Short mmCIF file of C-alpha atoms and ligand atoms in Angstrom, two decimals:
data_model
loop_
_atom_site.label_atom_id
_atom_site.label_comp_id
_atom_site.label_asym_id
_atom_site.label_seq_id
_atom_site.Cartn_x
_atom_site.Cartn_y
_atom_site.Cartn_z
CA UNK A 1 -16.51 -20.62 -28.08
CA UNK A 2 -13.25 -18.93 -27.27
CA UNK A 3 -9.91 -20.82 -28.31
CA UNK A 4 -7.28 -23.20 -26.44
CA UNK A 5 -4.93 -19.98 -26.44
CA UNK A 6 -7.33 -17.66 -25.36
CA UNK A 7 -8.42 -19.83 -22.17
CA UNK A 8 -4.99 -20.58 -20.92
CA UNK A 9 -3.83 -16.66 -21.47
CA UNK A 10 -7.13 -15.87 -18.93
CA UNK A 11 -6.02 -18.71 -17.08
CA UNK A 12 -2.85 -17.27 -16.51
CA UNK A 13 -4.57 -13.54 -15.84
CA UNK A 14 -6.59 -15.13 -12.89
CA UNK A 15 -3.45 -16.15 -11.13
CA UNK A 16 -2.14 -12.58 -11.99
CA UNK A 17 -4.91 -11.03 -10.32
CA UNK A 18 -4.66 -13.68 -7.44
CA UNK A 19 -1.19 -12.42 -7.07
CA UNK A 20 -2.00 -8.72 -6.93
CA UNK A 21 -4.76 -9.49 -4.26
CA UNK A 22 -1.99 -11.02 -2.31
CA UNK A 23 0.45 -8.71 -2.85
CA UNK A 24 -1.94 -6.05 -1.74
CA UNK A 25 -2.98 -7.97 1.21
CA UNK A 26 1.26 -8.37 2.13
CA UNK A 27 1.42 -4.54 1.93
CA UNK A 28 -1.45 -3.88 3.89
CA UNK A 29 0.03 -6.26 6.41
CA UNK A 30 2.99 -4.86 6.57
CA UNK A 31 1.71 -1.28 6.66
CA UNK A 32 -0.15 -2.28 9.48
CA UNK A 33 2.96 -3.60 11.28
CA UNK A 34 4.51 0.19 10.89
CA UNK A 35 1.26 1.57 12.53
CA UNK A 36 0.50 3.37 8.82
CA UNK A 37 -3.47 2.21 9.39
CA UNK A 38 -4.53 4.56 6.65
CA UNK A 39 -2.08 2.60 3.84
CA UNK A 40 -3.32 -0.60 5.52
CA UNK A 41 -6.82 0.23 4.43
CA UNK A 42 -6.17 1.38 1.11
CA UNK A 43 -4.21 -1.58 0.23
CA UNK A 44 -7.09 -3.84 1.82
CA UNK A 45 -9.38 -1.87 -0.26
CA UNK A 46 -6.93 -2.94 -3.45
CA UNK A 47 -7.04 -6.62 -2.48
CA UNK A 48 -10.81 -6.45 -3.01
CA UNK A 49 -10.28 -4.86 -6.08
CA UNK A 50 -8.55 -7.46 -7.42
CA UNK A 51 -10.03 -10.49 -6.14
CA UNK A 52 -13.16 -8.72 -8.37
CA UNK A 53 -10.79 -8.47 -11.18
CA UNK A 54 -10.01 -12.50 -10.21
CA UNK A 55 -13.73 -13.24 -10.29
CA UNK A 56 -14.87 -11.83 -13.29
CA UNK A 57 -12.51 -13.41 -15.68
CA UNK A 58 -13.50 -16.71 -13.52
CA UNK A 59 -17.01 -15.67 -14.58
CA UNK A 60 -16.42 -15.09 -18.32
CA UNK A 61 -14.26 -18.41 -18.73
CA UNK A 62 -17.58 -20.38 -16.89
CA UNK A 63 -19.99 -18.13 -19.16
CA UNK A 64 -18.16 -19.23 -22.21
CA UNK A 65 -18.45 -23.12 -21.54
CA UNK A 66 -14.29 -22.99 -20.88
CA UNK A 67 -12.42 -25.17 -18.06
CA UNK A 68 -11.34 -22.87 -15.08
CA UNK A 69 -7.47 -23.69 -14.07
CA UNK A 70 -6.87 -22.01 -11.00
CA UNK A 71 -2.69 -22.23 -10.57
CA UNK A 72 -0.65 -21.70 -7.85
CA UNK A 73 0.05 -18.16 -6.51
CA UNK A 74 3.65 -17.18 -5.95
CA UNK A 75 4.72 -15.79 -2.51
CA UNK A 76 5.04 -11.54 -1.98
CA UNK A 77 7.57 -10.30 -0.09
CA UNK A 78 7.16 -10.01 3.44
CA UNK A 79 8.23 -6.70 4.71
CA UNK A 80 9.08 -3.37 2.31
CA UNK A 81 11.44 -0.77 3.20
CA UNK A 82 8.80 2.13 3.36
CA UNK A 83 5.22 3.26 2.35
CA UNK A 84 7.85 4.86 -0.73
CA UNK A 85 8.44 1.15 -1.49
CA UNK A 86 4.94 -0.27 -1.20
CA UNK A 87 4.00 2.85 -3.94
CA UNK A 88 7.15 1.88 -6.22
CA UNK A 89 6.51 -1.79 -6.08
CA UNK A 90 2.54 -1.36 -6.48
CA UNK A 91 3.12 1.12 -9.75
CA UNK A 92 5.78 -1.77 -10.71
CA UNK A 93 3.69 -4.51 -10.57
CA UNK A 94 0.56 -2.66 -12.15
CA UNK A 95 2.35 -1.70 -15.18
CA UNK A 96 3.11 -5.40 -15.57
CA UNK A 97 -0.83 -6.15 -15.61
CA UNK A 98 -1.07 -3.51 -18.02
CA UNK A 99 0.94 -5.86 -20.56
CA UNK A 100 -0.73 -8.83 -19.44
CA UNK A 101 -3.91 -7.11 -20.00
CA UNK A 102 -2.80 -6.00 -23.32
CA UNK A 103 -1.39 -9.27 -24.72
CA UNK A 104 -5.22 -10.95 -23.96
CA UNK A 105 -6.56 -7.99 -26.28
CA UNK A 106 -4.08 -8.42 -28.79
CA UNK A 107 -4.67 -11.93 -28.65
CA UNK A 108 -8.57 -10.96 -29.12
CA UNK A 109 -7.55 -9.04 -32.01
CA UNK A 110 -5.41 -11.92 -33.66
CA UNK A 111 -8.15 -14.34 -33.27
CA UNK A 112 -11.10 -11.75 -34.33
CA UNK A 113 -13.12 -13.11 -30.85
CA UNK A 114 -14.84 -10.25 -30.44
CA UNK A 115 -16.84 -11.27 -27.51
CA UNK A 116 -13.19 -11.31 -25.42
CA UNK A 117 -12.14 -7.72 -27.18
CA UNK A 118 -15.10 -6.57 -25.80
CA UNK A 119 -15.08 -8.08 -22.51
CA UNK A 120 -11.38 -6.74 -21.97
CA UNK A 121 -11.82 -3.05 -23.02
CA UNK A 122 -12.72 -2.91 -19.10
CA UNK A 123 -9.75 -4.07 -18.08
CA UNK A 124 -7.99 -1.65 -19.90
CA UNK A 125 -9.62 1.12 -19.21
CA UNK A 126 -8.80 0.23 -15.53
CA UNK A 127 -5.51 -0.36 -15.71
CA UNK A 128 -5.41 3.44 -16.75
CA UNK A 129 -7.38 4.38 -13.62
CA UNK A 130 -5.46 2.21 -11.51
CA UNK A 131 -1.54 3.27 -12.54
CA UNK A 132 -3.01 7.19 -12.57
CA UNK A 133 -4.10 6.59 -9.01
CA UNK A 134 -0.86 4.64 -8.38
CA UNK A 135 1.23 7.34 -9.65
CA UNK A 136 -0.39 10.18 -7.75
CA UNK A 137 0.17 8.59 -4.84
CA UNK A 138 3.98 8.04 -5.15
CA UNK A 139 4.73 12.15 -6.14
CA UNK A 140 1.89 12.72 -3.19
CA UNK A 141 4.90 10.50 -1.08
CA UNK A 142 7.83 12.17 -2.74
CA UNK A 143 5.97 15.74 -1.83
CA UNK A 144 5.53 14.64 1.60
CA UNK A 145 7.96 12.89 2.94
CA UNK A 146 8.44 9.61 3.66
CA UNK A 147 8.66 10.10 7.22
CA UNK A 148 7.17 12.54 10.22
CA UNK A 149 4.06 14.94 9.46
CA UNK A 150 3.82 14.60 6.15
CA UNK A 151 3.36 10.71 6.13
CA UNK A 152 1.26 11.04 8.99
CA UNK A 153 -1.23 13.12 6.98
CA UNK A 154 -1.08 10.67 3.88
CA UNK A 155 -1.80 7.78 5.71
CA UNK A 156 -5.08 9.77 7.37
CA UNK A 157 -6.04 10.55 3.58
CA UNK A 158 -5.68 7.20 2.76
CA UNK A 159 -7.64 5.62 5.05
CA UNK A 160 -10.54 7.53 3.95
CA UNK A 161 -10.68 4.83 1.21
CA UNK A 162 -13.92 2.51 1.29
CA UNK A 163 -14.78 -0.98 -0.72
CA UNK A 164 -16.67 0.09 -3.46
CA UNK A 165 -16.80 -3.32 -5.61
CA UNK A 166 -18.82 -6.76 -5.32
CA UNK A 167 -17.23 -8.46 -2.72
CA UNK A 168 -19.59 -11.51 -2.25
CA UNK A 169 -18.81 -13.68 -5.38
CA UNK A 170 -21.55 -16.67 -4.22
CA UNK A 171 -24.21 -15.78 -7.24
CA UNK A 172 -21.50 -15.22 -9.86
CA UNK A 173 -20.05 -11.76 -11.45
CA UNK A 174 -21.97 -10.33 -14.31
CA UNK A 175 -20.40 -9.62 -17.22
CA UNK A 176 -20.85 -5.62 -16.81
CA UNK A 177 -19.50 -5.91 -12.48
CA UNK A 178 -16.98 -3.04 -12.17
CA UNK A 179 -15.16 -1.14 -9.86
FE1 LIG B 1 -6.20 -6.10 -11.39
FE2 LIG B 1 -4.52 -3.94 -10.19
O1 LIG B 1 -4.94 -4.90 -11.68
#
């Protein structure tokens, strides 16, 4: 049985992860609107990433008897000023996961409920993965160019990105589902 604190803080990360999904999606549309089809597809790939992360605290709060609150998602922007932007804003926003991410192990901590400590150590190791990727991206733009040849060939390497995750959520996530 996980506490009253500890459900409303996962709560709260669902609609986080909601939010990145659709913040991904907004880039990818918007990437797709500048004809930059490679940075649509990685972004698109992202959305499922999250919607996974979305899932499988969905998952845990069912597998621990707790009441699922799904809240509303806030609006992303609509257009961004550059691929540049999309990187800056993506980096931004994933570092502010990071501390959501870290508050529910804290919170483990404070409570000693293991089971979530252990269930979260995922999340943080992915939030590593996910801000190095981030970050190699943005000095890959800032090497390149945000404009001409060199954007050209970014968006070609990024479009060599492919779903790797669970994207059919019908049967439930297990526990140990990772990207
Ligand atoms: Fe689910 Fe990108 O953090």
């Amino acid at each position: 049985m996980i506490s009253k604190a500890m459900v409303d803080i996962i709560n709260k990360q669902i609609n986080n992860e909601m939010y990145s999904a659709y913040l991904y999606m907004a880039m990818s549309a918007d990437a797709s609107s500048k004809g930059l089809n490679g940075f649509a597809k990685w972004f698109m790939v992202q959305y499922h990433e999250e919607m996974l992360h979305a899932l499988k605290f969905y998952n845990y709060l069912l597998d621990q008897g707790a009441e699922v609150h799904l809240q509303t998602i806030k609006e992303p922007p609509k257009t961004f000023a550059s691929a540049r932007d999309m990187f800056e804003k993506t980096l931004e926003h994933e570092r502010f996961v990071t501390k959501s991410i870290n508050e529910i192990a804290d919170l483990a901590q404070k409570e000693q409920d293991h089971a979530t400590y252990t269930f979260i150590q995922w999340y943080v190791t992915e939030q590593i993965e996910e801000e190095k990727n981030d970050t190699e991206i943005l000095q890959r733009l800032k090497l390149a160019g945000d404009t001409g040849p060199g954007l050209f060939m970014l968006d070609a390497a990024l479009g060599a990105r492919t779903v790797t995750v669970q994207t059919d959520f019908s049967a439930g996530v297990p526990i140990t589902a990772g990207a």
